[in-house]
Each structure stands twice: as structure tokens, then as C-alpha cells.
PDB file of C-alpha atoms in Angstrom:
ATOM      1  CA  UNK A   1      -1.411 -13.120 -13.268  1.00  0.00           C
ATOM      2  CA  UNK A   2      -0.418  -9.769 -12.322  1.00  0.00           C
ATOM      3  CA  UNK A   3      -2.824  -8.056  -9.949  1.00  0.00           C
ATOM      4  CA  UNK A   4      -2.955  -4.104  -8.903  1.00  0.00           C
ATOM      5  CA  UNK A   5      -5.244  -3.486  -5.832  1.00  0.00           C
ATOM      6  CA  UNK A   6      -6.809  -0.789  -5.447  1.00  0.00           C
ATOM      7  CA  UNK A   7      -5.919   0.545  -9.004  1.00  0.00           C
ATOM      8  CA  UNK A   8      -8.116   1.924 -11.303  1.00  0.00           C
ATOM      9  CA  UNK A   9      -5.510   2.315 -13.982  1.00  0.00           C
ATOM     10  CA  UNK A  10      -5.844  -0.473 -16.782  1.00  0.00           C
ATOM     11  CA  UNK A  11      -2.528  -1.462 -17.977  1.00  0.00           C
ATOM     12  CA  UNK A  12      -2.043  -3.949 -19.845  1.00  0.00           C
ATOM     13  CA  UNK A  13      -0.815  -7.983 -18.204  1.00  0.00           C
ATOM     14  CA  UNK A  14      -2.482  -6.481 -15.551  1.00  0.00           C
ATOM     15  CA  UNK A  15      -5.573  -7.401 -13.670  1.00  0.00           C
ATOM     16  CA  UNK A  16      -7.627  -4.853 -11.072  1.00  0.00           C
ATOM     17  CA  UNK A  17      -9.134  -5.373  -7.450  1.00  0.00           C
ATOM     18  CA  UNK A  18     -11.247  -2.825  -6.100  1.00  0.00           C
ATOM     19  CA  UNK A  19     -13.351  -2.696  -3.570  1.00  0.00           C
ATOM     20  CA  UNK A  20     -15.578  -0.072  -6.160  1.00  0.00           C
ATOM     21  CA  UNK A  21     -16.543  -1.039  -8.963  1.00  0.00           C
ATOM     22  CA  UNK A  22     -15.357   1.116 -11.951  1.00  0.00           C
ATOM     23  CA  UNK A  23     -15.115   0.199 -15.891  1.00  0.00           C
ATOM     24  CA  UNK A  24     -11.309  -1.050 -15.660  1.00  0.00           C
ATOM     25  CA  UNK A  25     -11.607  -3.489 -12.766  1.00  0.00           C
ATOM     26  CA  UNK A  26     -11.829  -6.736 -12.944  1.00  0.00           C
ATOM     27  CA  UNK A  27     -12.390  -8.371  -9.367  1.00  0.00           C
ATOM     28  CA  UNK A  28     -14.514  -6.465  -6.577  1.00  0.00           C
ATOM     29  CA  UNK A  29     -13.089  -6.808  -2.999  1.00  0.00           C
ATOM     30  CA  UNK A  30     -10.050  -5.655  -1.076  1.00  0.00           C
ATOM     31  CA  UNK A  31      -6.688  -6.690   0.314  1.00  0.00           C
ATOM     32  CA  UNK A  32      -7.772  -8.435   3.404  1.00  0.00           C
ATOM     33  CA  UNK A  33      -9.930 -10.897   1.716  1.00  0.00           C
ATOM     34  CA  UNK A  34      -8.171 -12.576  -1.076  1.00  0.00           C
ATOM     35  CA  UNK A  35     -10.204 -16.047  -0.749  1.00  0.00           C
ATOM     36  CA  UNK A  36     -11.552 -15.510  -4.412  1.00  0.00           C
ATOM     37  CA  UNK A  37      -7.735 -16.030  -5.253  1.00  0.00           C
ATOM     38  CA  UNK A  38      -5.735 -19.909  -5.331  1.00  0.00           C
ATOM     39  CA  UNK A  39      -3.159 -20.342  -3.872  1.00  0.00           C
ATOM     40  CA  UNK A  40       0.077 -19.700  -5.548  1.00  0.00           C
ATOM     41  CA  UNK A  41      -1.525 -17.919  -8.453  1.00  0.00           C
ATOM     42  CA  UNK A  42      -0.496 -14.531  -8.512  1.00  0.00           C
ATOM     43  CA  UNK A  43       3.135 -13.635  -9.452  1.00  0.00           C
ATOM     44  CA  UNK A  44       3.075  -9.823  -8.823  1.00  0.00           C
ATOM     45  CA  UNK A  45       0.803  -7.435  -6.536  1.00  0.00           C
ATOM     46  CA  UNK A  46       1.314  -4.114  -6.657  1.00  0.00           C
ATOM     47  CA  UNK A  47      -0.659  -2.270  -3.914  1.00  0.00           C
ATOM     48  CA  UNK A  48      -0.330   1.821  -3.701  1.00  0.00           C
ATOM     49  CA  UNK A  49      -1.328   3.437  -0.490  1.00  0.00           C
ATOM     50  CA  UNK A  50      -3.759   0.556   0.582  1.00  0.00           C
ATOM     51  CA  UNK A  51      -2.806  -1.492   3.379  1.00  0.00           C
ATOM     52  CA  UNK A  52      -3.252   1.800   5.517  1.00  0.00           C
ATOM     53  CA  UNK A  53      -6.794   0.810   4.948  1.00  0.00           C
ATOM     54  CA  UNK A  54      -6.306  -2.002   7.000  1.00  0.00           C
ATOM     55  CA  UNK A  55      -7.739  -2.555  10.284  1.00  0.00           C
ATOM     56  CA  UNK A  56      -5.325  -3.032  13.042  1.00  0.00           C
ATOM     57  CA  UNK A  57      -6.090  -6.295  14.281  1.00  0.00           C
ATOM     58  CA  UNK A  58      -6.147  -7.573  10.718  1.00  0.00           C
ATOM     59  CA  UNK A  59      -2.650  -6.755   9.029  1.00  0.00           C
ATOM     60  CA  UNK A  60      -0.901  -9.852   9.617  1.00  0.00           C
ATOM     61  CA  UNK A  61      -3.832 -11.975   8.137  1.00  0.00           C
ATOM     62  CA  UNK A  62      -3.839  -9.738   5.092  1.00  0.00           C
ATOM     63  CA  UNK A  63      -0.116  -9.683   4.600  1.00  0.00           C
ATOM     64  CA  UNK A  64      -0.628 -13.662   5.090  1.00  0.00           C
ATOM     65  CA  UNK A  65      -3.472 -13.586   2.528  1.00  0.00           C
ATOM     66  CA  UNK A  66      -1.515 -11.864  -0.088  1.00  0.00           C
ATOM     67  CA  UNK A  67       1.898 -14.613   0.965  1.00  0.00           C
ATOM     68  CA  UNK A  68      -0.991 -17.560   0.615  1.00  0.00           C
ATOM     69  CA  UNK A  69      -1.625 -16.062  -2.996  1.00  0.00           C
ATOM     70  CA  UNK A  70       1.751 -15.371  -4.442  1.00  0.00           C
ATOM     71  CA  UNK A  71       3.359 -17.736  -6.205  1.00  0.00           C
ATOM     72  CA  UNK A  72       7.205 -18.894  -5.030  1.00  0.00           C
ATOM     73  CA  UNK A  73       9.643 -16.091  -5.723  1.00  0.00           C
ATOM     74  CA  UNK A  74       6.452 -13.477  -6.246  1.00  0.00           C
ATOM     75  CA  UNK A  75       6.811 -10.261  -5.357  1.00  0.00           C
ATOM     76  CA  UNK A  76       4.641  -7.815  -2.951  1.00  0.00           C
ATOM     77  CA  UNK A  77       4.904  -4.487  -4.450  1.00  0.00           C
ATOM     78  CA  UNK A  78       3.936  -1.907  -1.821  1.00  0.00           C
ATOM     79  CA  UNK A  79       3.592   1.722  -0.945  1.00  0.00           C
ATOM     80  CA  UNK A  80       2.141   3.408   1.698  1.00  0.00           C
ATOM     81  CA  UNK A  81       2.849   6.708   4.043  1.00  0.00           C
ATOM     82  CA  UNK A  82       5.865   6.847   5.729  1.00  0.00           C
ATOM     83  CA  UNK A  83       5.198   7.803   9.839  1.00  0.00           C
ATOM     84  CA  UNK A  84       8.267   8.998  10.176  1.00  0.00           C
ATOM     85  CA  UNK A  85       8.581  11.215   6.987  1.00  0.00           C
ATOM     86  CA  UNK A  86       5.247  12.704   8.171  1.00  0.00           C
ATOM     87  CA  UNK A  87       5.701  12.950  11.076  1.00  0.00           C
ATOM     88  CA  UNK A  88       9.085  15.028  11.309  1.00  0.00           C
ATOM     89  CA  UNK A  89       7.427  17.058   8.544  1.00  0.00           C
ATOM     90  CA  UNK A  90       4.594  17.820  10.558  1.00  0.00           C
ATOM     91  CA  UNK A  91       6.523  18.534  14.020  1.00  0.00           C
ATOM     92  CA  UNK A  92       9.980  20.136  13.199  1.00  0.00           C
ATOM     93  CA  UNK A  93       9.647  22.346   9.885  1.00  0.00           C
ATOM     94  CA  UNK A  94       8.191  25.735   8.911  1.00  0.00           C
ATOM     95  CA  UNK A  95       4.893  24.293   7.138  1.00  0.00           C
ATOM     96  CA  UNK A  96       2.068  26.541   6.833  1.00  0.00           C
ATOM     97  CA  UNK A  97      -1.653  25.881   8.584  1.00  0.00           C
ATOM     98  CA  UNK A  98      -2.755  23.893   5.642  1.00  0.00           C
ATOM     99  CA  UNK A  99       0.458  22.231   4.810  1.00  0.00           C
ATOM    100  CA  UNK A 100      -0.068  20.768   7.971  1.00  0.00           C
ATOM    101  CA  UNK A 101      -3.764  19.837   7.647  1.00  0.00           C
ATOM    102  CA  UNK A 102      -2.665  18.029   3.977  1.00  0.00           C
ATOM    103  CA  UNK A 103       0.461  16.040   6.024  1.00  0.00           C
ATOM    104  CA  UNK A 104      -2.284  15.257   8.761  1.00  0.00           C
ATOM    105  CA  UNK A 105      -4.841  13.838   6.243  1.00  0.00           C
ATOM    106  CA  UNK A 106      -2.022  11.692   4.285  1.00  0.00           C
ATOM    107  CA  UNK A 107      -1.385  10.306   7.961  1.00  0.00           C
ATOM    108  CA  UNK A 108      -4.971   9.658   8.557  1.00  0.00           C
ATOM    109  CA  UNK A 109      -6.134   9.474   5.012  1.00  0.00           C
ATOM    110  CA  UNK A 110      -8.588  11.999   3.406  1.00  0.00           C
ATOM    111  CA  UNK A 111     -11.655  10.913   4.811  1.00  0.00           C
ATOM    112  CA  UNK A 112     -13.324  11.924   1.659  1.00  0.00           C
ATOM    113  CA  UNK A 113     -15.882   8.611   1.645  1.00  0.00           C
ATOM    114  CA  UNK A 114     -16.304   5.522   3.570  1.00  0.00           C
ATOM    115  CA  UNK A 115     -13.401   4.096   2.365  1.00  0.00           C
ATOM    116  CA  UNK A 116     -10.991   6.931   2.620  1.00  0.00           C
ATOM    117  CA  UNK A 117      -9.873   6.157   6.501  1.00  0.00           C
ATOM    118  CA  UNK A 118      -6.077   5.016   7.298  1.00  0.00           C
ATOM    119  CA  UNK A 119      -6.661   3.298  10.220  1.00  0.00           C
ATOM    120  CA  UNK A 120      -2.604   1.770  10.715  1.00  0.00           C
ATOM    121  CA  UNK A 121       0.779   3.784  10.260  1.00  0.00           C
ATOM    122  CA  UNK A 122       3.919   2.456   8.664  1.00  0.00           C
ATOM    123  CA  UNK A 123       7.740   2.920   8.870  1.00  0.00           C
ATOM    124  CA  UNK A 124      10.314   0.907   7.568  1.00  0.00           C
ATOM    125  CA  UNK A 125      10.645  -0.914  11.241  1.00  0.00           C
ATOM    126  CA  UNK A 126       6.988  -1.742  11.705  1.00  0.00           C
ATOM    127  CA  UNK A 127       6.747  -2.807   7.738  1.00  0.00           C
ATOM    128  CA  UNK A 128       9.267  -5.465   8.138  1.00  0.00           C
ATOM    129  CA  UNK A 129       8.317  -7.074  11.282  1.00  0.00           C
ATOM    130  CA  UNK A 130       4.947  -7.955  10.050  1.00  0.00           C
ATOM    131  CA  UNK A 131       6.380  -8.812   7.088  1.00  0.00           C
ATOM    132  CA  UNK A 132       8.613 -10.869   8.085  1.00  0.00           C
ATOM    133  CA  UNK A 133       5.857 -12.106  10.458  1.00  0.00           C
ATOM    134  CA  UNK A 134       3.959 -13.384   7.440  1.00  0.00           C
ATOM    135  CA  UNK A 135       6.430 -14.769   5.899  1.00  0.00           C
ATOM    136  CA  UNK A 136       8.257 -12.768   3.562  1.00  0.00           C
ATOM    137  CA  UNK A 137      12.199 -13.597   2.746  1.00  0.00           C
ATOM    138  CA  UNK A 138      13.433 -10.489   1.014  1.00  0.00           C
ATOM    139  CA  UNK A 139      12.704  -6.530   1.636  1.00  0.00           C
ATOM    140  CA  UNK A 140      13.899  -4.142  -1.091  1.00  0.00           C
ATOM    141  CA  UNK A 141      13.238  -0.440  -0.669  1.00  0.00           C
ATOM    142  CA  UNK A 142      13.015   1.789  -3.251  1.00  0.00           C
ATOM    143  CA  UNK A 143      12.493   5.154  -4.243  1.00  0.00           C
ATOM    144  CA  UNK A 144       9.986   4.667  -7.167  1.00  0.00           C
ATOM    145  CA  UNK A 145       8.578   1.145  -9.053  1.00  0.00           C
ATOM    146  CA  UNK A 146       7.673   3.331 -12.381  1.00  0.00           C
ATOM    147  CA  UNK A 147       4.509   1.158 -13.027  1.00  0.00           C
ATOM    148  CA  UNK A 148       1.634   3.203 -12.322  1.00  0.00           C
ATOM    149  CA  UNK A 149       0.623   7.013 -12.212  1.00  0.00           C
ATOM    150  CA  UNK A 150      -0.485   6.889  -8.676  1.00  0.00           C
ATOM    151  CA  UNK A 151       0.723   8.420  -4.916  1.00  0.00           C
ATOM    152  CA  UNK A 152       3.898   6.124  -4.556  1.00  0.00           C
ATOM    153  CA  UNK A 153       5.518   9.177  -6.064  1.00  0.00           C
ATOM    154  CA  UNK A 154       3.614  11.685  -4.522  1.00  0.00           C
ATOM    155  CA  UNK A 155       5.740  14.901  -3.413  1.00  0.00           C
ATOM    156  CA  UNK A 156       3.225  17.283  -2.512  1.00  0.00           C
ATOM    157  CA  UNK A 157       5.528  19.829  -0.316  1.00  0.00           C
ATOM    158  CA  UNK A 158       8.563  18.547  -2.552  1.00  0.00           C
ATOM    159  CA  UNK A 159       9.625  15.556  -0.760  1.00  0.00           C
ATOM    160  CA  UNK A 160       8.130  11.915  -1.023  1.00  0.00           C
ATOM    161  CA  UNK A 161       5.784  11.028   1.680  1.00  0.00           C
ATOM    162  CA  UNK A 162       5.731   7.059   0.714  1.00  0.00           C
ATOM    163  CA  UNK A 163       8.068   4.207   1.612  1.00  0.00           C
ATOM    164  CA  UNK A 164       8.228   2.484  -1.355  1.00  0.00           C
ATOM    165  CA  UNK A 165       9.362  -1.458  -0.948  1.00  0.00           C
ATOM    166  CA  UNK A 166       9.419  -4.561  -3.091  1.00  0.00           C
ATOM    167  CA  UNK A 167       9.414  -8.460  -0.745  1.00  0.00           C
ATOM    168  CA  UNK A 168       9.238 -11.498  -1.990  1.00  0.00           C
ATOM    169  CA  UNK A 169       7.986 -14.930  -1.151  1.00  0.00           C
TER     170      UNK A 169
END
């Protein structure tokens, strides 16, 4: 199985988690609880601009959560908003008022419902230490994965604001 959480793109050999329910998806619930999941039976998760969502004190038990559920040699796809792209965007160029209100709400997410809150920022640095911390043997960035339409590519002042990377087990 391949599994996109937080998607609510269907596409096909592809299975959705969500923690809302909408017509495409297929399991309800969210990256830090993958207990509905065996062990080892997942060979690709692709996760856009979700593990933000997690709680502080609970990243390294997700990212163990998704290792438990991969299978050997299965591979983490993930993207979420790079700190230090937004954050030298925000502090040393010439953005306008509400450029920097839009980089400021990609940092702490757009707050738009309950769900909507980004309550831990990545960089490369941080990313691999708590992957490597769950146990993760290879880190791959990249500049796009080309599977879904979603904000991995974003470029909403003409430069990515994602760090894009692809571990495996």
C-alpha cells in the first residue's frame, strides 16, 4: 500500500488519511496515530505540509509511528516549510505588509480552522536529527516529487517555501 496523509487528491495505487472526512479518503485519523496500520505494511507515505501539525513533544513518536509502519527499504516522502527560507524572506528582503503576513502564516500555518495550526518549524538540520532519531538510514532532498498537486511546490512570492526530502527505512 501506498498511503498520502493528509491528501484529498485520489490518485490512483494510492490510499488517503485524513483527519476530515471527505469523499476520496479512505482512513480517518492523522500522522501521529498510525495504530490502525501493521507493521511493515506500507511501502510509500507521502505527507505534504503535515508534520508541522505536530505537537512538539510528539514528533519523534510520530516519525517512529510512520518507521514502525513502513515496510524495509520504504520511503517517507515529506514536505513541509522551510524555517530558514522563511525566515530570511521575512527578515532581510523588500516584501510588502502582506507579503509578510502570507510568509508569517506559512510559518505558523493559516489558522483558518481547528486544524490549520503549525505548532513545530523545520530546516534541513532539525529534519534530520529527528529523523535519524527515529530511525531513518537515508535523507534525499529534493526540489519537487511530481506526485501530487499540492504546496510542496508552492512559490507564492516566486521562490519555494518547502524543503522537500525523500528517507528511507
Amino acid at each position: 500500500m501506498k498511503l498520502h496523509i493528509g491528501g484529498v487528491e485520489a490518485k490512483e495505487g494510492w490510499k488517503i488519511l485524513n483527519i476530515q472526512k471527505n469523499k476520496d479518503v479512505d482512513f480517518i485519523g492523522n500522522i501521529s496515530d498510525l495504530g490502525q496500520f501493521e507493521n511493515e505494511s506500507i511501502e510509500k507515505i507521502y505527507a505534504s505540509h503535515v508534520l508541522e501539525h505536530v505537537e512538539q513533544q510528539e514528533v519523534l513518536k510520530t516519525l517512529k509511528g510512520v518507521h514502525r509502519v513502513l515496510k524495509k527499504n520504504g520511503e517517507f516522502y515529506i514536505s513541509v516549510p522551510d524555517l530558514d527560507i522563511l525566515c530570511k524572506a521575512f527578515i532581510h528582503s523588500n516584501l510588502t505588509l502582506e507579503q509578510r503576513i502570507l510568509m508569517m502564516r506559512i510559518i505558523f500555518g493559516g489558522q483558518v480552522d481547528k486544524y490549520d495550526f503549525h505548532y513545530f518549524g523545520w530546516n534541513q538540520e532539525i529534519m534530520l536529527h529527528f529523523l535519524k532519531l527515529a530511525g531513518f538510514k537515508t535523507f534525499k532532498r529534493v526540489e519537487s516529487f511530481n506526485l501530487f498537486n499540492d504546496t510542496s511546490d508552492y512559490k507564492p512570492l516566486g521562490f519555494p517555501v518547502s524543503l522537500n526530502v525523500i528517507v528511507t527505512k
